[in-house]
Amino acid sequence: MAKLIGGLGTSHVPSISAALDKGLRDTPDWKPFFDGYIPGQDWVRENKPDVAVVIFNDHGNTFFLDKVPTFAVGCAEEYRPVDEGWGPRAIAPFKGAVDFSWHFIDTLVENRFDPMICQEIEVDHGLQVPMELFWGKPDAWPVKVVPIFVNVIQYPIPLPSRCYEMGRVLRRAIESYDSDERFVVVGTGGLSHQLQGARAGFVNPQADQAFLNDIAADPDRLAAMSREQYVEMFGSEGAELMMWLVMRGAMDPDVVVRHRHYFVPASMTGAGMIVLENRADAARAAAA
Amino acid sequence: MSTRPTIVLLPGLLCDASIWEAQRATLAPHAEIRIADFSQLDSIDAMARSALGLADGPLIAIGHSMGARVAMEMVRLAPGRIEKLALIDTGVDSRRDGEAEKRQILIDLAFAEGMEALAERWLPPMLHEGRVGDQALLAPLKAMVMRATPEQHHRQIKALLNRPNVRPHLEAIACPTLVMVGRQDRWSPLAQHEEMASLIPNAELVVIEDSGHMSLLEQPEQVSRALLRFLGFEKDHSGADRAALGEVKPMGDDAVPDRIPDTPLFDRKRSLQGYRINKMAMGLGNPANREAFRENESAYLDRFGLTPEEKEAVMTRNWREMVRLGGNLFFILKISAVDPVRITEIGAHQAGMEHADFLRDRLGKK
Ligand SMILES: [Fe+2]
């Protein structure tokens, strides 16, 4: 059966890839941000996942307001970067884990999650940026992807607890998938930021640090919070943090934090990264 | 001329008028409000009779927990007088096996160690699990319990243990009924309310999100909103009421603040109002449209039927105004792909700040 080897969390601010495209990686504004990801990249290199399930939201690039799926799952052969207004970026298209995607969709529906099913779809910075942060910018991606799109823009957005539950179903799908592939689940978005209204520019480093603590140690608290509390605490766009709960729900209750990084501000955002492993696996690895 | 209806608010075990404060304030502009006091009574029947005595004529009965059981008893005693009924976080069955023993432990605790000890034992399971440490919520509840006495607790437990099984009477409730429950109510769960709503002929079910058993205090805005709508008071309430209720600001009405200050949530109203602007901006994901926008912006905007006000906001790059008109940053940001401007400048403009001040004061940049 397939194996879940880790849970990753990261921001997906578009300015990150713009900074890379413009060659700003080592400028004083960005260097500390990117350097903090080096341990995460090392972890990925050492652990060699075959499939990355990436939970993110579209930002008015792939979906317009005419049709807004609350949850959508990609089952395409390939996902190309979408033109966000600046022209499509020069990065390799992502290869889909088609067979697992369908198995996951089956498992979701059997467990009373009913996603939109997407056989042809493009992906925006919400998926691109996390992939680049952990895997760099290769000519061909060494990992296949399964995109999960969550609506966090058009209200009503889903409940945080629902995201958490979806993660548990994702775990079930991975463990019932007949394959020896190694999976990582990547929760993306946040941390605190607000782009709209007179409170634009709101960041909350203290709440961000507490989130990074609790996503490992007390995810139940984060899942029990209301949407409004997310907006209040992390800003209107910071509510995307609830997508990390899909990742966390897929992991064991007991995890170890392998790496963690926080930097503010990345553009207008409190940016963070975390690498989690199930404690049971970590203990086994240590014993071996 | 319409006469004002009378509403009787019925509190639960150990609760007094304070538990209803948010709802009282919300409903007071629309109705005469009476709040029942059950502190001296020891049967559901006596409580129902006393509540019916609080006013003459037709009543709207709104009960929470034990108070909702009283409300159902009021319907049984005086079906012609109850015009509408709201039952919140409650149940319909009589005493469960083992219930008397469990309740006795708390009765003994209150007499032996006092009401503070009782509050500490009794309150946490009443709340949403995520909020049992929330002092802002807990403090008023604890104070309320401590205003009660072990004797009152004893009397009310007696009333509860001898409560009638009202399940057989539910299908005889003819008036419009609102059945409401906190989704995370561990004491009287959602499933129980679904069943009640299915047994009462003219009932509707409302679920209060992110709330345990004490929904009146845990989520006062949601409860008030549901009551206003159910009672048909929603349409005529003033903007000030709406602000007190914490509803999201309707577009173009600057007098009513956002529920979370200066934070426009992209809800139904905004999505509808901003549809044209956002669709126009979405179009800029296409190179040919970007070219058209560059060549003749006014003509491009006209293709999407923008109003003069919307057009003006776009053409003057008035970001704050575009958002006020329902524009969502993710869409309208594409304008900055054609006519470059930094996202932090868009933020500063909305915040009404100089760019350098914005970077320093909001984002903590040196
Ligand atoms: Fe995002």
XYZ file of C-alpha atoms and ligand atoms in Angstrom, chain A residues 11-14 56-59 124-126 152-153 188-190 193 195 237-238 240 243, chain B residues 330, ligand 1:
24
model
C 2.775 30.040 2.294
C 2.180 30.516 -1.427
C 2.562 34.275 -1.896
C 2.843 35.091 -5.637
C -4.461 25.298 -2.235
C -6.944 27.832 -3.458
C -7.337 29.390 -6.842
C -7.108 33.196 -6.746
C -2.069 29.277 -10.372
C 0.603 30.405 -7.919
C -1.259 28.631 -5.114
C -11.566 30.449 0.426
C -12.666 33.531 -1.507
C -0.593 25.871 1.580
C -1.635 29.472 2.084
C -1.335 32.157 4.718
C -2.264 38.760 5.490
C -5.199 42.529 0.823
C -6.870 36.400 3.086
C -5.168 34.730 6.051
C -6.621 30.382 3.734
C -6.201 24.600 4.203
C -7.609 38.812 -6.706
Fe -3.544 32.483 -1.462
